[in-house]
Short mmCIF file of C-alpha atoms and ligand atoms in Angstrom, two decimals:
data_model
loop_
_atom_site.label_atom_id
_atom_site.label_comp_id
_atom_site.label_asym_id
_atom_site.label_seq_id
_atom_site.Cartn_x
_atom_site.Cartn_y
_atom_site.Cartn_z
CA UNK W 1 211.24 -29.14 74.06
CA UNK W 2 209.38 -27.88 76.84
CA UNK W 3 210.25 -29.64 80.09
CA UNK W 4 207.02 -29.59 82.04
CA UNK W 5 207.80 -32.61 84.75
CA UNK W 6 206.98 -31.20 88.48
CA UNK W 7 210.60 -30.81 90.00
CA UNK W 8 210.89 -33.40 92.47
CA UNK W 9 208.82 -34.17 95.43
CA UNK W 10 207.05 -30.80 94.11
CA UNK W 11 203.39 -31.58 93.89
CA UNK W 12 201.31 -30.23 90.88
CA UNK W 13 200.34 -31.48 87.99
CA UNK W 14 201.97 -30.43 84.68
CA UNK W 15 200.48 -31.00 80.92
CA UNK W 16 202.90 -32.42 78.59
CA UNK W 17 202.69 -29.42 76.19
CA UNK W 18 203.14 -25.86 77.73
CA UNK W 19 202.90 -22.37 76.32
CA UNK W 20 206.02 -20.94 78.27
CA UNK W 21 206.78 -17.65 79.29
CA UNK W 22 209.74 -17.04 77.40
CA UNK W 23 207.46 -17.98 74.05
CA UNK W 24 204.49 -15.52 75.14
CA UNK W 25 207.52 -12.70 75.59
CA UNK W 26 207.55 -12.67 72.15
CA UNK W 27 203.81 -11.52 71.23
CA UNK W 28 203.76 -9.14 68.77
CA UNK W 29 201.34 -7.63 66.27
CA UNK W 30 202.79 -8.93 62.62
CA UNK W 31 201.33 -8.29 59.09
CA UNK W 32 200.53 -11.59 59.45
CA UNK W 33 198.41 -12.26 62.85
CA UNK W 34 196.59 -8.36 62.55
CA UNK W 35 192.87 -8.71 61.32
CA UNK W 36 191.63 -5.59 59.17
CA UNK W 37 189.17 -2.81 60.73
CA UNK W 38 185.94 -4.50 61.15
CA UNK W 39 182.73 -1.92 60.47
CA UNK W 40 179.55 -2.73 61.41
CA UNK W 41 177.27 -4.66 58.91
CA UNK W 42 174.95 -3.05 56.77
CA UNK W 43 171.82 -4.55 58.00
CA UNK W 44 172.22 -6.61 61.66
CA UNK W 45 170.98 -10.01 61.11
CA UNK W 46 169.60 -10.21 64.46
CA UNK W 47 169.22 -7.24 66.04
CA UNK W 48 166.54 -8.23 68.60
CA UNK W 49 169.60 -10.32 70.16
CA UNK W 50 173.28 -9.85 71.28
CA UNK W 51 174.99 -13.19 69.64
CA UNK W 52 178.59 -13.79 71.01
CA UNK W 53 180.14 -17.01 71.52
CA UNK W 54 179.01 -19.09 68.46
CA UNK W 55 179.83 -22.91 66.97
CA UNK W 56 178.44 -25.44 64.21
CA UNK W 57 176.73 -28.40 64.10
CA UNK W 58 179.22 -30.87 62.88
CA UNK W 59 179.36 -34.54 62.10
CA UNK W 60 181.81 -36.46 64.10
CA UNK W 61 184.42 -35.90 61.36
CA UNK W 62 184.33 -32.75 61.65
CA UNK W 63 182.81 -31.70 58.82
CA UNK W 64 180.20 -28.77 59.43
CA UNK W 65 176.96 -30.73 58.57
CA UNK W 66 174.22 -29.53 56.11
CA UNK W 67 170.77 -30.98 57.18
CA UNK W 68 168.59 -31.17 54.35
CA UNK W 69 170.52 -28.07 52.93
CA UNK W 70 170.79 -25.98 56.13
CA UNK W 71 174.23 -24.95 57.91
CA UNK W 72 172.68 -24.95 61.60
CA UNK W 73 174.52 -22.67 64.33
CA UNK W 74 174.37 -22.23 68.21
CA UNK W 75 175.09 -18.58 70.05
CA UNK W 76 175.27 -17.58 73.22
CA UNK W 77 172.55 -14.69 72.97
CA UNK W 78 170.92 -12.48 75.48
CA UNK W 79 168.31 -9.74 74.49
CA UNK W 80 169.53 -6.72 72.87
CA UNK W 81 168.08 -4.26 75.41
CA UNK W 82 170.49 -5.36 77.99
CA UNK W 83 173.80 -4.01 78.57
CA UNK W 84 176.22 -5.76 76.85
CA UNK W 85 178.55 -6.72 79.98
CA UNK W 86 175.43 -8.49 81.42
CA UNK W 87 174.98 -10.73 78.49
CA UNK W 88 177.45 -12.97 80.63
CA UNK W 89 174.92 -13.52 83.68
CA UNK W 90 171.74 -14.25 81.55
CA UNK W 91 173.52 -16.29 78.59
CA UNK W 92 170.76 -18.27 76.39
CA UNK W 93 171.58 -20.83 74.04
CA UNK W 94 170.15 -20.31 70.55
CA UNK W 95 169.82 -21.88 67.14
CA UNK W 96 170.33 -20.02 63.75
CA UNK W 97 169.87 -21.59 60.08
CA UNK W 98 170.58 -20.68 56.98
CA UNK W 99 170.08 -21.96 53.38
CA UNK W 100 173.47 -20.14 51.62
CA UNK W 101 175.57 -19.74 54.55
CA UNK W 102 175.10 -15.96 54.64
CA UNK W 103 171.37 -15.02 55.60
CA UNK W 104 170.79 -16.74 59.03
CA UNK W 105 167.08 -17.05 60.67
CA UNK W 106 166.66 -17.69 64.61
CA UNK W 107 164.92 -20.94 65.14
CA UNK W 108 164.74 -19.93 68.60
CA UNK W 109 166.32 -20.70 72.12
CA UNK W 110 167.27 -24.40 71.84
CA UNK W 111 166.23 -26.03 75.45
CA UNK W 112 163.27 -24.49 77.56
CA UNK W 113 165.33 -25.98 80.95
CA UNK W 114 169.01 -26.59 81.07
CA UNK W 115 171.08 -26.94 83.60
CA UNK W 116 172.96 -23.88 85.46
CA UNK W 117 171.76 -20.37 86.65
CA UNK W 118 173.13 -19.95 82.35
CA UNK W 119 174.29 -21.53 79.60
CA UNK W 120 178.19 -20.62 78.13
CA UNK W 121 179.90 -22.31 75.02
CA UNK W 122 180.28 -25.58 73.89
CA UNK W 123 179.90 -27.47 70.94
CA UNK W 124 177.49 -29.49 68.67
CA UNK W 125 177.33 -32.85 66.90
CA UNK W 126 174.97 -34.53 64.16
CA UNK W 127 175.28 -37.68 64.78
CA UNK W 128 173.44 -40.01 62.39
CA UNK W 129 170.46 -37.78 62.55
CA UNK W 130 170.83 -36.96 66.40
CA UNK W 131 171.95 -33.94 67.85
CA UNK W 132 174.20 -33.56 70.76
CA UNK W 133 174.62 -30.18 71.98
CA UNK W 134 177.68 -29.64 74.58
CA UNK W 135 177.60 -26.67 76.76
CA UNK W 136 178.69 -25.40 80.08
CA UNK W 137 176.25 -25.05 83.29
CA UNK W 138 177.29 -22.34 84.92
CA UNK W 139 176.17 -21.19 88.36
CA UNK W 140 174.32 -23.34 90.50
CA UNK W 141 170.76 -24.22 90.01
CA UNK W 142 168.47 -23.03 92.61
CA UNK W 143 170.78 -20.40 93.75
CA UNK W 144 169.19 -17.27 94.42
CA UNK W 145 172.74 -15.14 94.10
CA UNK W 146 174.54 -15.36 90.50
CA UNK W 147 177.17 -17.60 91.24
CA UNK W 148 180.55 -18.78 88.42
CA UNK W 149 180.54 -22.80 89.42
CA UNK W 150 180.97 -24.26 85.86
CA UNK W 151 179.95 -27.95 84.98
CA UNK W 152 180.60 -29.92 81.72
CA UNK W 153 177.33 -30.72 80.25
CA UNK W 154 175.66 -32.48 77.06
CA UNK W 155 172.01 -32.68 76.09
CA UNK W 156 170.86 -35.41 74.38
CA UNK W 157 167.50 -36.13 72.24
CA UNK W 158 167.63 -33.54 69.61
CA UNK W 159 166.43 -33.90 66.34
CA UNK W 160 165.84 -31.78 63.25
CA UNK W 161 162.57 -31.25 61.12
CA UNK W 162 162.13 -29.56 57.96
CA UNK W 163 158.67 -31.08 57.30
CA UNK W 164 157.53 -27.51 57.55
CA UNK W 165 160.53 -24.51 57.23
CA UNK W 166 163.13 -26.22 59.68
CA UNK W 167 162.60 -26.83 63.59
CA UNK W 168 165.47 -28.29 66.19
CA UNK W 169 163.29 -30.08 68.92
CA UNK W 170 163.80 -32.28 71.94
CA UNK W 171 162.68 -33.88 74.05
CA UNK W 172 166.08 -33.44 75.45
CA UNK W 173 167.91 -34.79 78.20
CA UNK W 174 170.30 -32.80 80.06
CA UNK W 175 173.99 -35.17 81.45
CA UNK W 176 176.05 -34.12 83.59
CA UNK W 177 179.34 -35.02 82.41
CA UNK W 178 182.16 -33.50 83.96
CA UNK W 179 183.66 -31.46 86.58
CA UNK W 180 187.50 -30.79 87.95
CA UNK W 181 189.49 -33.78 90.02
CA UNK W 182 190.95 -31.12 91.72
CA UNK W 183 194.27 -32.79 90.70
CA UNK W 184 195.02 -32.58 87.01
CA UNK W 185 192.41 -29.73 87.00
CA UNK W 186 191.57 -26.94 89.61
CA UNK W 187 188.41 -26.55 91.35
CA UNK W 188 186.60 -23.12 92.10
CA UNK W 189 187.52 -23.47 95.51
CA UNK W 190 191.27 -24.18 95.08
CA UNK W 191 191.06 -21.29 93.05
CA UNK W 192 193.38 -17.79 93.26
CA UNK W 193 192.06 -16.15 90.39
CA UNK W 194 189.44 -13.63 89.12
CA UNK W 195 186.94 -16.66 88.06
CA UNK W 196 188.59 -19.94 86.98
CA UNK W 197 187.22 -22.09 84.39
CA UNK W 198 186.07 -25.76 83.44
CA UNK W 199 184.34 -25.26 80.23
CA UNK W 200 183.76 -24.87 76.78
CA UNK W 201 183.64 -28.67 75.57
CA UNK W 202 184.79 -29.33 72.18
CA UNK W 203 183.55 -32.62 70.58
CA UNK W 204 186.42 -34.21 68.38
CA UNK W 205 187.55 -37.27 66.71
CA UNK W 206 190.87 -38.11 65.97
CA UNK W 207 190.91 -38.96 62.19
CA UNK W 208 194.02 -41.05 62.24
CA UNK W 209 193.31 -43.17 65.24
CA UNK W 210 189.48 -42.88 65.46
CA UNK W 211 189.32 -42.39 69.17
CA UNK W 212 186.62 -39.74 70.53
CA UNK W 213 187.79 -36.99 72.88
CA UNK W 214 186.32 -34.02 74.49
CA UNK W 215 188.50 -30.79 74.59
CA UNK W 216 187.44 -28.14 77.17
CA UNK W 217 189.01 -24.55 79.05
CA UNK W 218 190.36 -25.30 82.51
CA UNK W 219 192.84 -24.39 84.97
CA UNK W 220 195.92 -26.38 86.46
CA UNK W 221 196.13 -26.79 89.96
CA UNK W 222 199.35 -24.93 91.17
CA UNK W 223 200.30 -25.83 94.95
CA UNK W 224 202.31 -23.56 97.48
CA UNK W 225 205.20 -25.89 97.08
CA UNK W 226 205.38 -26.82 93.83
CA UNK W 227 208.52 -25.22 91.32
CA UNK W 228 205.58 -23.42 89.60
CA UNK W 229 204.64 -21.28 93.12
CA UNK W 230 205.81 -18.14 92.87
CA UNK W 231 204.80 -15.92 96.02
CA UNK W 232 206.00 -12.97 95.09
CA UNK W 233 204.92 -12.52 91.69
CA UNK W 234 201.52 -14.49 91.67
CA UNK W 235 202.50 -15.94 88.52
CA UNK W 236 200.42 -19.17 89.90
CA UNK W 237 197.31 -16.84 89.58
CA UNK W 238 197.58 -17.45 85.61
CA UNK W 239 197.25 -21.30 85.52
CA UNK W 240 195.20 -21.61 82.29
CA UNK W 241 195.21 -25.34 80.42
CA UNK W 242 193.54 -27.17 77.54
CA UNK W 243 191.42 -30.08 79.31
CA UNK W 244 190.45 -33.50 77.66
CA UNK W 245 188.62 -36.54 78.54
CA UNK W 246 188.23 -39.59 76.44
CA UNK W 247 185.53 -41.63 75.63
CA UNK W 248 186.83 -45.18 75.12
CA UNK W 249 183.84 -46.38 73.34
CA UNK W 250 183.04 -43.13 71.48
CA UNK W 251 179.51 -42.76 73.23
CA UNK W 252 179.06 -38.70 73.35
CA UNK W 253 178.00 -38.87 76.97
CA UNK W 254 180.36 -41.46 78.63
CA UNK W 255 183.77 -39.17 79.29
CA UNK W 256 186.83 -40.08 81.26
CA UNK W 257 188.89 -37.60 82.52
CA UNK W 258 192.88 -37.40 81.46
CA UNK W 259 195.77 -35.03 82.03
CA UNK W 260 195.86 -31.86 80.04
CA UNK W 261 196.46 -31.49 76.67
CA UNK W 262 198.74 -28.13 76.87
CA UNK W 263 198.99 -25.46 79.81
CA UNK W 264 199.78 -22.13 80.34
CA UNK W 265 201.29 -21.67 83.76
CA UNK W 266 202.31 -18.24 84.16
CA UNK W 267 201.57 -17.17 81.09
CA UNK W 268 198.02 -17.24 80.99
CA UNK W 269 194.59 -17.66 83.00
CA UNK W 270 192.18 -18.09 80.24
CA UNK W 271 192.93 -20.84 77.60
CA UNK W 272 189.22 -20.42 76.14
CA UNK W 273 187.09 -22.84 73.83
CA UNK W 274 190.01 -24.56 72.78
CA UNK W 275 189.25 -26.66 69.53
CA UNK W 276 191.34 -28.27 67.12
CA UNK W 277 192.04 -28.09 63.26
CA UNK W 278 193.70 -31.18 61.78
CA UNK W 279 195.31 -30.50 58.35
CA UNK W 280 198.48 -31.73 56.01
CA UNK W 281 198.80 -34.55 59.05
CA UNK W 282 199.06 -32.26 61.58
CA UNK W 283 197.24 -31.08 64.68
CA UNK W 284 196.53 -27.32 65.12
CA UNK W 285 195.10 -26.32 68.76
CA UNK W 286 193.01 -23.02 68.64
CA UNK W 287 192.57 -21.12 71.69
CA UNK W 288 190.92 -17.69 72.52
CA UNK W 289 192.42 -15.01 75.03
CA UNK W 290 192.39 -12.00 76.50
CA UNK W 291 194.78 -8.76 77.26
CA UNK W 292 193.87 -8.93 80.82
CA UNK W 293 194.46 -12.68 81.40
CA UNK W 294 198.28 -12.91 80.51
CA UNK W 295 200.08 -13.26 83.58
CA UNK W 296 202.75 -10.58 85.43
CA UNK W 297 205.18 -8.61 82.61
CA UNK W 298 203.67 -9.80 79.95
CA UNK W 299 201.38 -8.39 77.40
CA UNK W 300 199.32 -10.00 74.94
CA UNK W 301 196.10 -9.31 72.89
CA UNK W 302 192.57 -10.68 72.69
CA UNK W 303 193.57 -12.73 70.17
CA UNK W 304 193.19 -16.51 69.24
CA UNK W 305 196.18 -18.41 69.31
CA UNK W 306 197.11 -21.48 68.24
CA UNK W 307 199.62 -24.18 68.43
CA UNK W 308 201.22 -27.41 66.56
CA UNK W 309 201.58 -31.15 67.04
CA UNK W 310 202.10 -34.01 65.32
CA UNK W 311 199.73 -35.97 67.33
CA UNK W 312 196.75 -35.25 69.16
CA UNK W 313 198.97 -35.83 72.20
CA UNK W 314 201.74 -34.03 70.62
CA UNK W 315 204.82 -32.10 71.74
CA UNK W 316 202.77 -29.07 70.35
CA UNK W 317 204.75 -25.52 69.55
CA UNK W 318 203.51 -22.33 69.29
CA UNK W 319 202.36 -20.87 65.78
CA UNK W 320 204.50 -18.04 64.65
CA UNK W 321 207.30 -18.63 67.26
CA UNK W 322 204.87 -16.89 69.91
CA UNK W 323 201.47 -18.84 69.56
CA UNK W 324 199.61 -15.28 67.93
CA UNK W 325 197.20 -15.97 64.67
CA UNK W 326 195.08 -13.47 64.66
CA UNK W 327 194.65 -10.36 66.40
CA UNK W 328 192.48 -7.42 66.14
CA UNK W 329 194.21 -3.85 64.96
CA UNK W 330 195.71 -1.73 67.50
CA UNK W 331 192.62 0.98 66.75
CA UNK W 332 190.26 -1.27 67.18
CA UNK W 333 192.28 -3.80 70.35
CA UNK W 334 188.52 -5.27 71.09
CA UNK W 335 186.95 -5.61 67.94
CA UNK W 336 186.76 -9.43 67.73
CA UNK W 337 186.41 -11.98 70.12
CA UNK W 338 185.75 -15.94 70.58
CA UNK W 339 187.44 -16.72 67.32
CA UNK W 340 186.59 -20.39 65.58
CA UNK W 341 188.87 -22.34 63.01
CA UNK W 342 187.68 -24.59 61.03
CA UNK W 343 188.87 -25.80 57.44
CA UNK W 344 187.27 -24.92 53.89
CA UNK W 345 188.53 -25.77 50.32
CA UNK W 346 192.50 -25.68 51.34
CA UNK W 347 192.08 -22.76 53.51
CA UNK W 348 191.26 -22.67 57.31
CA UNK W 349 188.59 -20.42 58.06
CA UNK W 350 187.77 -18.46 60.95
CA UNK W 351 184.40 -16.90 62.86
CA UNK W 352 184.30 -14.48 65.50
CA UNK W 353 181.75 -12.18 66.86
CA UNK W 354 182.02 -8.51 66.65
CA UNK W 355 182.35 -7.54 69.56
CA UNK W 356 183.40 -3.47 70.53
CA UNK W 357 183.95 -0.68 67.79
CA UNK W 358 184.29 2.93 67.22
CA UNK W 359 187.97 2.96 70.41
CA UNK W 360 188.76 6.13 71.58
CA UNK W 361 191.93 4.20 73.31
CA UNK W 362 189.76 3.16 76.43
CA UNK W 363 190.41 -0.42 78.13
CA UNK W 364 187.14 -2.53 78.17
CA UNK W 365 186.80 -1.79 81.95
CA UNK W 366 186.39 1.77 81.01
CA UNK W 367 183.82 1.11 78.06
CA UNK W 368 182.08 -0.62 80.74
CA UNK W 369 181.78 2.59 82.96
CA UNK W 370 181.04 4.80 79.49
CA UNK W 371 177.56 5.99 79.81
CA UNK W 372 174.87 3.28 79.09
CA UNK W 373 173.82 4.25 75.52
CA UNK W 374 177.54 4.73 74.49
CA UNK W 375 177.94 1.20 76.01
CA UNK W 376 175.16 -0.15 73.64
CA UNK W 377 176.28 1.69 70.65
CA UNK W 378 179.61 0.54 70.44
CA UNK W 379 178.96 -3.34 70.93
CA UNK W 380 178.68 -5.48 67.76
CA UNK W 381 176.97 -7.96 69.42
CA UNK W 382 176.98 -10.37 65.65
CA UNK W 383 178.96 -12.57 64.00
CA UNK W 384 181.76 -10.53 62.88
CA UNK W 385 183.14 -11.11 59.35
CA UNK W 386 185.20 -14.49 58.67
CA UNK W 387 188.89 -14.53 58.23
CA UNK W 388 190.61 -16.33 55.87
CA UNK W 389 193.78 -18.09 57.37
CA UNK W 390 196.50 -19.36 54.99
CA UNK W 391 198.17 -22.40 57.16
CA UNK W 392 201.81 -23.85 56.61
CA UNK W 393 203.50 -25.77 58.91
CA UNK W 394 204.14 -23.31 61.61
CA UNK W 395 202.87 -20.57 60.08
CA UNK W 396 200.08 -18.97 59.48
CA UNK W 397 198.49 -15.71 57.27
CA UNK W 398 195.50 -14.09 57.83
CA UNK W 399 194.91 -13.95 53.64
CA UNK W 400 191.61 -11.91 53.57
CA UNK W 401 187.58 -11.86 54.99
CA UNK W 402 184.42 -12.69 53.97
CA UNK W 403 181.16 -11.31 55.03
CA UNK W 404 179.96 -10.94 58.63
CA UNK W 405 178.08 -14.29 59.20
CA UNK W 406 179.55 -16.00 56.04
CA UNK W 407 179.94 -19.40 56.72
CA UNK W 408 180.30 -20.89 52.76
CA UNK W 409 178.16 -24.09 52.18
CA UNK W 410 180.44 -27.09 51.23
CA UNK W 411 181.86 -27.08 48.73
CA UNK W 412 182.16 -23.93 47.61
CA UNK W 413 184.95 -22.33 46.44
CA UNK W 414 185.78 -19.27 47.92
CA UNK W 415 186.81 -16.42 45.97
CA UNK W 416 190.38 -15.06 45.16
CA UNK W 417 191.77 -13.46 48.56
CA UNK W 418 192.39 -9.28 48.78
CA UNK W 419 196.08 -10.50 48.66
CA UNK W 420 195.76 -12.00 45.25
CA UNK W 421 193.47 -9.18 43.95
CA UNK W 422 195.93 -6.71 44.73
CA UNK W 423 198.96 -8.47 43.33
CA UNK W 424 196.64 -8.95 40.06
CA UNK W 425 196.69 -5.27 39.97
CA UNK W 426 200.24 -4.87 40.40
CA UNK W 427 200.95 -6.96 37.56
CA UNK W 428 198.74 -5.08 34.99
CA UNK W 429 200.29 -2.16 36.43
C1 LIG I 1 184.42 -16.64 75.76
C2 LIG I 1 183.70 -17.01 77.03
C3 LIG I 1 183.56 -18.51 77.12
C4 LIG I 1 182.33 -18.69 77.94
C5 LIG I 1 181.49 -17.51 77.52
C6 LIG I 1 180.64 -16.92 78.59
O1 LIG I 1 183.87 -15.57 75.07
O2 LIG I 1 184.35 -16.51 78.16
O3 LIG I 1 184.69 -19.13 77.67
O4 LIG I 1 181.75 -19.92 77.67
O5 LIG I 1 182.37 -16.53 77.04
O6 LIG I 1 179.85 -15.88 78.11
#
């Protein structure tokens, strides 16, 4: 058990799950957590836009909802022409469809004004024939200078038509829901980092108890003082945590702020778009992160991680002893980022967007200083294919892939896995 109480008198405020240091020592490429070679697809779906970041419409179960036959998705997306490290600064939320889960049409950016300088992740819910889209203002409006302040936002009033093909319109109504207390989590100006975060909401209900909650990135506030300061090192500089409020009455828009769910306190500074799978009566919490966001002596991946509880609220351990599910291949270290779990006929199934191919060993800082068409040529800038994750206990498998933006519709069954073809060959052997 992880003892995360501040020592005493210390201030600082701890979560009551933590991804410790001596558990993140342990990250290592397995079998298990490494993700095939990703190529690029055959024909780009989209290839007016750069599509990163990317969620589902769901019902408040969970399930991902079908209206009127279509799987509906949201991306961050910025034009294709730009360079792909910009995408950041002019992020656009966007709507795809699709009638089979594999061929995807743009129904456009969703809102025409939003709130922010841009728009970054979030989440969506169909609730009863409304749609609430979650997202994350960043920068402040009216600024004339890009700045990284990051609100918790939801937009209310959407609806979808298929009278005529399909259409997502408002009129919608931007709500500011949430920013940091500065207590359980940091502001920007309390801030040591490279950019701190409060963001990515995550809609979820709990299926056992019923209660509503709101899951989102953030940062815990690490005082000089506190046990967790450490001077020297600037281990405090990696303070990432798993935020959630509460909504008592289950109303999308009315949130209440509580302590974090999990944190990463030397360890890690990004904990991003955490969401949560809940399967065989247990909790699994997904995160994304990077290489360059562990904290001092350690090394990690961009990878997504994930973690187990038996309650929401839960004492929750690391998957695989070290918290690693699946990571890209060592020839290919930036491949896939901004991974997604969600369940599918007894497997858990994950997106990701393709993000940079074709390595010649450089670190992405150096792909960004690679001339600009090289730059452009080597981002994905899709969805990237969809893993399949076998999930036991504490353990998980990546088992195979599907296509690059293969969502399956409910209730399909998905196909045997590589794994299974290849020990059907064996045994005719
Ligand atoms: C992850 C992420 C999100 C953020 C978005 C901004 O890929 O950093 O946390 O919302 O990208 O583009």
């Amino acid at each position: 058990m992880n003892d995360h109480s501040p020592g005493e008198g210390a201030p600082g405020y701890r979560a009551r799950a933590g991804w410790t240091r001596e558990q993140a020592a342990g990250l290592e490429r397995t079998g298990e957590t490494t993700a095939p070679v990703f190529y690029p697809p055959e024909t780009d779906q989209m290839p007016h836009l750069h599509i990163w970041d990317t969620w589902f419409l769901r019902e408040r179960d969970g399930t991902l909802a079908e209206v009127d036959g279509y799987r509906v998705c949201f991306s961050l997306t910025a034009p294709a022409e730009l360079l792909p490290g910009k995408r950041h600064d002019v992020a656009t939320i966007r709507a795809f469809y699709s009638a089979d889960g594999r061929e995807w049409q743009d129904a456009g950016p969703v809102f025409s004004e939003a709130l922010g300088q841009r728009q970054w992740a979030g989440s969506a819910l169909y609730d009863d024939g409304d749609v609430y889209l979650f997202y994350t203002a960043a920068g402040t409006d009216g600024a004339e200078e890009l700045t990284y302040s990051q609100r918790i936002v939801a937009a209310s009033g959407g609806r979808v038509d298929t009278t005529d093909g399909f259409e997502l319109r408002g009129p919608w109504t931007h709500h500011e829901l949430l920013s940091p207390d500065g207590e359980r989590y940091e502001r920007e100006d309390q801030s040591r980092a490279m950019i701190y975060t409060f963001r990515d909401p995550w809609f979820f209900e709990d299926p056992e108890t019923g209660e509503t909650w709101l899951l989102f990135e953030a940062n815990s506030p690490v005082p000089e003082g506190s046990d967790l300061f450490d001077g020297d090192a600037g281990k405090q500089e990696f303070n990432g945590s798993v935020g959630i409020a509460h909504s008592p009455t289950g109303d999308p828009l009315a949130w209440e702020l509580e302590a974090p769910l999990l944190d990463a306190v030397g360890v890690n500074q990004e904990l991003e778009r955490p969401h949560v799978v809940y399967r065989d009566g247990l909790y699994y919490l997904f995160i994304s992160s990077h290489l360059h966001t562990f904290g001092p002596e350690l090394s990690g991946y961009d990878a997504l991680y994930g973690f187990v509880a038996e309650e929401l609220h839960g004492e929750y351990v690391p998957l695989n002893g070290s918290g690693l599910v699946a990571t890209n291949p060592p020839n290919a270290p930036f491949q896939a980022y901004s991974w997604m779990a969600f369940p599918h006929d007894g497997e858990v199934l994950v997106q990701n967007f393709f993000n940079y191919f074709d390595f010649a060993g450089e670190t992405l800082d150096e792909i960004a200083h690679l001339p600009e068409s090289e730059q452009r040529r080597r981002f994905g800038g899709t969805l990237g294919p969809t893993l399949r994750l076998d999930v036991s206990g504490t353990r998980t498998e990546i088992v195979g892939k599907l296509g690059h933006w293969e969502i399956p519709m409910a209730g399909e069954s998905l196909g045997p896995t590589e794994r299974e073809l290849l020990a059907r060959a064996h045994a005719d052997d």
